[in-house]
Amino acid sequence: MTNISRRSILAAGAVGGLTSVAAHAAGVFGNPDLPPQGAINSSPQALLDPGPQNPALAGNLPSFVNPPPTDVGGMPLFWSSFNIAPKRVQGGGWARQVNAEAFPISTTIAGVNMRLDAGGIRELHWHQQAEWAVMTYGNIRVTVLDNQGHPYVEDVKEGDLWYFPGGAPHSLQGLGPDGGEFVLAFDRGAAGEYNTLMLSDWLAHTPPDVLAKNFGMPADVFKNIPLQQRWIFQGKVPGPLAADQKAVMSANGAAPYPFVFRLSEMKPNKATKSGQIQIADSTNFRVSTTIAAALVTVKPGAMRELHWHPNADEWQYYIKGEGRMTVFNTGPAAVTADFRPGDIGYVLKNLGHYVENTGTTDLVFMEIFKTDRYEEVSLSDWLAHTPPDMIAATLNIDPAAIAQIPKNAPGVMPA
Ligand code: MN
Ligand code: MN
């Protein structure tokens, strides 16, 4: 195995022109474990899959059906999707969730996808976990009272984020002309949208005389409160934002930092001819102390470079386009999955990964981490700042080529 290049082996595999020599070589080179794995080490007959098929699922996950020849071993499933989650539908909107019950690897983040029509209300509520969100469509009004008693009301649109600390009471409402849709991330995988603490539930299960005493008014005031929780219900489209902001004003003053962040409008932290990365964490989105997020855009033919994250698992939400990610772990293990809008990926802390745009339009996805600071280690940045002799001795690469490795962690390649 000295004069058959990896490239020629992969090319041979791609056209199905395997020889026993190439197959043997691949076992030595691309996959040192025995017995050799991957399509390149198989035969055309063995590669057939004559059993039952679900063509819609198989067609969406081609890398599961035909793994790249370099894939090896296995790992906990890191692919899921809102598209396979049932909706809970009520007047005014719906929600569906993918939390750790449905997606066991996702221990740090629980995902919720919610739609509110114009006037649709997500009831006043609170919960143990912090709530981070990205708007994917339309317009929503958010209200929150922070943990020091500062009220806050703001309107958000596609590309905006919000963050509510754990325990901070809040509500959401769809605005005109067509409400909105968004994805929530709770900062605990076991959390869920169907077990929040709701205003209607609490009042319905508190004696009327206690309510009277608590609010200093006759019990009669509460004679028409709903006896079942509202969760999501149809309301009227609210009036001007300024009027709501004035109505909630407190002697405690305004919140010191906004609970909303215009992520898609910020100057990218990294930009190349192939795409860009926009990062929101506690350094610029000050209130977001438990969630860091990156909005990644990868142009057709380009890829999010090989990298890992040293401080947190990565929860991904795919918004536009088509992509393919390979995750690398010890073992060795390397597993590839395909992603489309609405899909979710999850990469454990420190596992190597890259994401290729496999479509003909921009691939846009979010990387979300349960941490206060975004952190990343770029493979090329590491190699570019390691003594070249060390790289040459390890990888048998010409020192002249080592000098060409990108030195600035470009994020999206080619730069
Ligand atoms: Mn909430
Ligand atoms: Mn990543």
Coordinates of C-alpha atoms and ligand atoms in Angstrom, one line a residue:
M1 CA 0.0 0.0 0.0
T2 CA 2.4 2.6 -1.1
N3 CA 1.6 3.6 -4.6
I4 CA -2.2 3.5 -4.8
S5 CA -3.5 6.9 -3.8
R6 CA -6.6 7.3 -1.7
R7 CA -8.0 9.4 -4.5
S8 CA -7.7 6.6 -7.0
I9 CA -9.2 4.1 -4.6
L10 CA -12.2 6.4 -4.0
A11 CA -12.5 7.0 -7.8
A12 CA -12.5 3.3 -8.4
G13 CA -15.2 2.8 -5.8
A14 CA -17.3 5.6 -7.2
V15 CA -17.5 3.9 -10.7
G16 CA -17.8 0.5 -9.2
G17 CA -14.7 -0.7 -11.0
L18 CA -13.2 -2.5 -8.0
T19 CA -10.4 -4.9 -8.2
S20 CA -9.3 -7.2 -5.5
V21 CA -6.1 -5.2 -5.3
A22 CA -8.0 -1.9 -4.7
A23 CA -10.3 -3.5 -2.2
H24 CA -7.4 -4.9 -0.3
A25 CA -5.6 -1.6 -0.4
A26 CA -8.7 0.2 0.8
G27 CA -8.7 -2.0 3.8
V28 CA -5.2 -1.0 4.6
F29 CA -5.6 2.7 3.8
G30 CA -9.1 4.2 4.3
N31 CA -10.1 1.7 6.9
P32 CA -7.3 0.1 9.0
D33 CA -9.7 -2.1 11.1
L34 CA -10.4 -5.7 10.1
P35 CA -12.5 -6.9 8.7
P36 CA -12.5 -4.1 6.2
Q37 CA -15.7 -2.0 6.1
G38 CA -17.4 0.1 3.5
A39 CA -18.8 -0.3 0.0
I40 CA -15.4 -0.4 -1.5
N41 CA -14.7 -3.6 0.4
S42 CA -17.9 -5.3 -0.7
S43 CA -19.2 -6.8 -3.9
P44 CA -22.0 -5.6 -6.2
Q45 CA -24.2 -8.5 -5.1
A46 CA -23.6 -7.9 -1.4
L47 CA -24.4 -4.2 -1.8
L48 CA -28.0 -5.0 -3.0
D49 CA -30.8 -4.2 -0.6
P50 CA -33.7 -6.4 -1.8
G51 CA -35.8 -6.1 1.4
P52 CA -38.7 -3.8 2.2
Q53 CA -38.1 -0.1 1.6
N54 CA -39.7 3.2 2.6
P55 CA -38.7 5.1 -0.6
A56 CA -39.5 8.6 0.8
L57 CA -37.2 8.1 3.8
A58 CA -34.5 6.3 1.9
G59 CA -34.6 9.0 -0.8
N60 CA -34.0 11.6 1.9
L61 CA -31.2 9.8 3.6
P62 CA -29.0 8.5 0.8
S63 CA -25.9 8.4 2.9
F64 CA -27.5 6.0 5.3
V65 CA -28.5 3.7 2.4
N66 CA -25.1 4.0 0.6
P67 CA -22.5 5.2 3.1
P68 CA -19.4 6.9 1.7
P69 CA -16.5 4.4 1.4
T70 CA -14.7 6.2 4.2
D71 CA -17.5 5.7 6.8
V72 CA -16.7 3.1 9.4
G73 CA -18.2 1.7 12.6
G74 CA -21.3 3.1 14.3
M75 CA -22.4 5.7 16.8
P76 CA -25.6 6.8 18.5
L77 CA -28.1 8.3 15.9
F78 CA -27.3 12.0 15.4
W79 CA -30.1 12.7 12.9
S80 CA -33.6 13.6 13.6
S81 CA -36.2 16.0 12.2
F82 CA -39.3 18.1 13.1
N83 CA -40.7 16.4 9.9
I84 CA -41.1 13.1 11.8
A85 CA -42.6 14.7 15.0
P86 CA -46.4 14.8 15.5
K87 CA -48.0 18.2 15.8
R88 CA -50.2 19.3 18.8
V89 CA -52.7 21.6 17.1
Q90 CA -55.1 24.1 18.8
G91 CA -56.9 27.2 17.7
G92 CA -54.3 29.9 17.0
G93 CA -51.4 27.6 16.1
W94 CA -49.5 24.4 16.8
A95 CA -46.2 23.0 18.1
R96 CA -44.2 19.8 17.6
Q97 CA -41.1 18.8 19.6
V98 CA -37.9 16.7 19.3
N99 CA -36.5 16.3 22.8
A100 CA -34.4 13.6 24.5
E101 CA -37.4 11.3 24.7
A102 CA -37.5 11.2 20.9
F103 CA -33.8 11.8 20.2
P104 CA -31.8 10.3 23.1
I105 CA -28.4 11.7 22.1
S106 CA -29.8 15.2 22.6
T107 CA -29.2 15.6 26.3
T108 CA -28.4 19.3 26.4
I109 CA -31.1 20.7 24.1
A110 CA -34.8 20.1 23.5
G111 CA -36.1 21.5 20.2
V112 CA -39.6 22.8 19.6
N113 CA -41.1 24.1 16.3
M114 CA -44.1 26.4 16.8
R115 CA -46.5 28.3 14.5
L116 CA -48.8 31.1 15.7
D117 CA -51.2 32.7 13.2
A118 CA -52.1 36.4 13.3
G119 CA -53.4 37.0 16.8
G120 CA -52.5 33.4 17.9
I121 CA -51.3 33.4 21.5
R122 CA -48.9 31.1 23.3
E123 CA -50.2 31.5 26.8
L124 CA -48.4 33.3 29.6
H125 CA -46.2 30.7 31.2
W126 CA -42.7 29.9 32.6
H127 CA -40.5 26.9 33.0
Q128 CA -37.3 25.6 34.6
Q129 CA -35.2 25.9 31.5
A130 CA -34.0 28.9 29.6
E131 CA -35.7 29.3 26.2
W132 CA -33.7 30.4 23.1
A133 CA -35.5 30.9 19.8
V134 CA -34.8 31.7 16.1
M135 CA -37.5 33.1 13.9
T136 CA -38.0 31.3 10.6
Y137 CA -41.1 33.1 9.3
G138 CA -43.3 36.1 9.8
N139 CA -43.7 38.3 12.8
I140 CA -44.2 37.6 16.5
R141 CA -44.5 39.8 19.6
V142 CA -42.6 38.6 22.7
T143 CA -43.2 39.7 26.3
V144 CA -41.1 38.8 29.3
L145 CA -40.5 39.9 32.9
D146 CA -36.9 39.3 33.8
N147 CA -35.7 37.9 37.1
Q148 CA -35.1 41.4 38.6
G149 CA -38.6 42.6 37.7
H150 CA -37.7 44.5 34.4
P151 CA -40.6 44.2 31.8
Y152 CA -39.8 43.8 28.2
V153 CA -41.9 43.8 25.0
E154 CA -40.5 43.5 21.5
D155 CA -41.4 42.4 18.0
V156 CA -39.3 39.9 16.1
K157 CA -39.1 38.8 12.4
E158 CA -37.3 36.1 10.4
G159 CA -33.6 35.8 11.4
D160 CA -34.1 37.3 14.9
L161 CA -33.4 35.5 18.1
W162 CA -34.9 35.7 21.6
Y163 CA -33.7 34.4 24.9
F164 CA -35.7 34.1 28.2
P165 CA -33.8 33.0 31.3
G166 CA -35.1 30.0 33.2
G167 CA -38.0 31.0 35.4
A168 CA -38.7 34.3 33.6
P169 CA -42.5 34.5 32.8
H170 CA -43.3 35.2 29.2
S171 CA -45.8 34.9 26.3
L172 CA -45.8 35.0 22.5
Q173 CA -48.3 36.3 20.0
G174 CA -48.5 36.2 16.2
L175 CA -48.7 39.6 14.4
G176 CA -50.0 40.6 11.0
P177 CA -50.2 39.8 8.3
D178 CA -49.8 36.1 8.8
G179 CA -48.4 35.4 12.2
G180 CA -45.1 33.6 12.5
E181 CA -43.1 30.4 12.9
F182 CA -40.0 29.8 15.0
V183 CA -37.8 27.1 16.6
L184 CA -37.2 27.0 20.3
A185 CA -34.3 25.4 22.0
F186 CA -34.6 24.7 25.8
D187 CA -31.2 24.3 27.5
R188 CA -32.0 20.8 28.8
G189 CA -32.7 17.8 26.5
A190 CA -35.4 16.3 28.8
A191 CA -37.4 19.6 28.7
G192 CA -40.6 19.9 26.6
E193 CA -43.2 22.2 25.4
Y194 CA -46.1 20.3 26.9
N195 CA -44.9 20.5 30.5
T196 CA -44.6 24.2 31.2
L197 CA -46.1 26.1 34.1
M198 CA -49.1 27.9 32.8
L199 CA -51.0 30.9 34.2
S200 CA -54.5 29.4 33.4
D201 CA -53.6 26.1 35.2
W202 CA -52.4 27.9 38.3
L203 CA -55.4 30.2 38.7
A204 CA -57.9 27.4 38.0
H205 CA -56.3 25.3 40.8
T206 CA -56.1 28.1 43.4
P207 CA -59.1 28.7 45.7
P208 CA -61.1 31.9 44.7
D209 CA -60.7 33.4 48.2
V210 CA -56.9 33.0 47.9
L211 CA -57.0 34.7 44.5
A212 CA -59.1 37.5 46.1
K213 CA -56.6 37.9 48.9
N214 CA -53.6 37.7 46.7
F215 CA -54.7 40.4 44.3
G216 CA -56.7 42.5 46.8
M217 CA -60.0 42.4 44.9
P218 CA -63.3 40.5 45.1
A219 CA -63.3 36.8 44.3
D220 CA -66.1 37.6 41.8
V221 CA -63.4 39.1 39.5
F222 CA -62.2 35.6 38.7
K223 CA -65.6 33.9 38.1
N224 CA -65.0 33.5 34.4
I225 CA -61.4 32.3 34.3
P226 CA -60.8 29.3 32.1
L227 CA -60.9 26.0 34.0
Q228 CA -58.7 24.2 31.5
Q229 CA -55.2 25.3 30.3
R230 CA -55.1 27.5 27.2
W231 CA -51.6 26.7 26.0
I232 CA -52.2 28.0 22.4
F233 CA -55.4 29.9 21.6
Q234 CA -56.7 32.4 19.1
G235 CA -56.6 36.0 20.2
K236 CA -56.8 39.4 18.4
V237 CA -53.8 40.9 16.6
P238 CA -52.3 43.3 19.2
G239 CA -52.0 47.0 18.7
P240 CA -48.8 49.1 18.2
L241 CA -45.6 47.9 19.9
A242 CA -45.1 51.3 21.5
A243 CA -48.5 51.1 23.3
D244 CA -47.6 47.7 24.8
Q245 CA -44.2 48.9 25.8
K246 CA -45.7 51.8 27.6
A247 CA -48.4 49.7 29.2
V248 CA -45.9 47.4 30.9
M249 CA -43.5 50.1 32.2
S250 CA -42.2 49.5 35.8
A251 CA -40.7 51.6 38.5
N252 CA -37.8 49.1 38.3
G253 CA -37.0 50.6 34.9
A254 CA -36.2 48.8 31.7
A255 CA -34.2 45.6 31.3
P256 CA -30.4 46.4 31.0
Y257 CA -30.0 44.2 27.9
P258 CA -32.4 43.3 25.2
F259 CA -34.0 39.8 25.2
V260 CA -34.0 39.9 21.4
F261 CA -31.0 39.8 19.0
R262 CA -31.1 40.6 15.2
L263 CA -28.7 37.7 14.3
S264 CA -29.2 37.7 10.5
E265 CA -28.4 41.5 10.4
M266 CA -25.1 41.4 12.2
K267 CA -21.7 41.6 10.4
P268 CA -20.5 38.0 9.9
N269 CA -17.7 36.9 12.3
K270 CA -16.3 34.9 9.4
A271 CA -16.9 35.3 5.6
T272 CA -15.3 33.8 2.6
K273 CA -16.3 33.5 -1.1
S274 CA -18.0 30.3 0.0
G275 CA -20.2 31.5 2.8
Q276 CA -20.3 33.1 6.3
I277 CA -20.8 32.5 10.0
Q278 CA -22.7 34.8 12.3
I279 CA -22.3 34.2 16.0
A280 CA -24.5 35.2 18.9
D281 CA -23.4 34.3 22.5
S282 CA -23.1 36.1 25.8
T283 CA -20.4 38.4 24.5
N284 CA -22.8 40.2 22.1
F285 CA -26.3 38.8 23.0
R286 CA -25.7 39.6 26.6
V287 CA -28.7 37.9 28.1
S288 CA -28.0 34.6 26.4
T289 CA -25.9 33.2 29.2
T290 CA -26.6 29.5 28.6
I291 CA -26.9 29.3 24.8
A292 CA -24.4 30.2 22.1
A293 CA -25.5 30.1 18.5
A294 CA -24.0 30.4 15.0
L295 CA -25.9 31.0 11.8
V296 CA -24.0 29.3 9.0
T297 CA -24.4 29.9 5.3
V298 CA -22.6 27.5 2.9
K299 CA -22.8 28.2 -0.9
P300 CA -23.4 25.4 -3.4
G301 CA -20.2 23.3 -3.8
A302 CA -18.7 24.6 -0.6
M303 CA -18.4 23.2 2.9
R304 CA -18.2 24.0 6.5
E305 CA -14.6 23.1 7.3
L306 CA -13.5 20.1 9.4
H307 CA -13.7 21.2 13.1
W308 CA -14.9 20.4 16.6
H309 CA -16.2 22.3 19.6
P310 CA -14.3 21.8 22.9
N311 CA -16.9 23.2 25.3
A312 CA -20.3 21.9 24.4
D313 CA -22.4 19.5 22.3
E314 CA -23.7 21.0 19.0
W315 CA -27.5 20.9 18.2
Q316 CA -28.1 21.8 14.6
Y317 CA -31.3 23.0 13.0
Y318 CA -31.4 23.0 9.2
I319 CA -33.2 26.0 7.7
K320 CA -32.5 26.0 3.9
G321 CA -30.9 23.9 1.2
E322 CA -29.4 20.4 1.4
G323 CA -26.4 19.2 3.3
R324 CA -24.4 16.2 4.4
M325 CA -22.4 15.8 7.6
T326 CA -19.9 13.3 8.6
V327 CA -19.1 12.9 12.3
F328 CA -15.8 11.3 13.4
N329 CA -15.2 9.6 16.8
T330 CA -12.6 7.3 18.3
G331 CA -12.7 3.6 17.3
P332 CA -12.4 4.8 14.6
A333 CA -16.0 5.6 13.7
A334 CA -17.2 7.9 10.9
V335 CA -20.9 8.2 10.0
T336 CA -22.5 10.4 7.4
A337 CA -26.1 11.7 7.4
D338 CA -28.1 13.9 5.1
F339 CA -30.0 17.0 6.1
R340 CA -32.9 19.1 4.7
P341 CA -34.9 21.9 6.0
G342 CA -36.6 21.0 9.3
D343 CA -34.0 18.4 10.1
I344 CA -31.9 18.3 13.3
G345 CA -28.3 17.1 13.8
Y346 CA -26.4 16.6 17.0
V347 CA -22.6 16.3 17.5
L348 CA -21.2 15.4 20.8
K349 CA -18.6 17.7 22.3
N350 CA -15.2 17.3 20.7
L351 CA -16.2 15.0 17.9
G352 CA -14.8 16.0 14.5
H353 CA -17.3 17.0 11.8
Y354 CA -17.8 18.8 8.6
V355 CA -20.9 19.8 6.6
E356 CA -21.0 19.8 2.8
N357 CA -23.6 21.7 0.7
T358 CA -25.0 18.9 -1.5
G359 CA -27.6 21.0 -3.2
T360 CA -27.8 23.7 -5.8
T361 CA -28.9 26.6 -3.5
D362 CA -27.4 28.1 -0.3
L363 CA -27.3 25.7 2.7
V364 CA -28.3 27.6 5.8
F365 CA -28.3 26.0 9.3
M366 CA -27.9 26.9 12.9
E367 CA -25.3 25.5 15.3
I368 CA -26.6 25.8 18.9
F369 CA -24.6 25.0 22.1
K370 CA -25.5 25.0 25.8
T371 CA -22.7 27.3 26.8
D372 CA -22.1 31.0 27.3
R373 CA -19.3 31.3 24.7
Y374 CA -19.0 30.0 21.2
E375 CA -15.8 27.9 20.9
E376 CA -14.4 26.0 17.9
V377 CA -11.2 24.2 16.9
S378 CA -10.4 24.3 13.2
L379 CA -8.5 21.3 11.9
S380 CA -6.7 23.4 9.3
D381 CA -5.9 26.1 11.9
W382 CA -4.3 23.4 14.1
L383 CA -2.2 22.0 11.3
A384 CA -1.2 25.5 10.1
H385 CA 0.2 26.3 13.5
T386 CA 2.0 23.0 14.2
P387 CA 5.7 22.7 13.2
P388 CA 5.7 21.6 9.5
D389 CA 8.2 18.8 10.1
M390 CA 5.7 17.3 12.6
I391 CA 2.9 17.3 10.0
A392 CA 5.2 15.9 7.3
A393 CA 6.4 13.1 9.5
T394 CA 2.9 12.2 10.5
L395 CA 1.0 12.5 7.2
N396 CA 3.7 12.0 4.5
I397 CA 2.7 15.3 3.0
D398 CA 5.1 17.5 0.9
P399 CA 6.2 20.4 3.1
A400 CA 5.4 22.8 0.2
A401 CA 1.8 21.7 0.5
I402 CA 1.8 22.1 4.2
A403 CA 2.6 25.8 3.7
Q404 CA -0.6 26.2 1.7
I405 CA -2.9 25.1 4.6
P406 CA -5.2 28.0 5.5
K407 CA -3.9 29.8 8.6
N408 CA -6.9 31.8 9.7
A409 CA -9.7 29.2 10.4
P410 CA -11.8 30.3 7.5
G411 CA -15.0 28.5 8.6
V412 CA -16.4 27.9 5.1
M413 CA -14.2 26.6 2.3
P414 CA -12.9 27.1 -0.3
A415 CA -11.8 30.5 1.0
Ligands
MN1 MN -41.6 29.2 27.0
MN2 MN -19.8 22.5 14.3

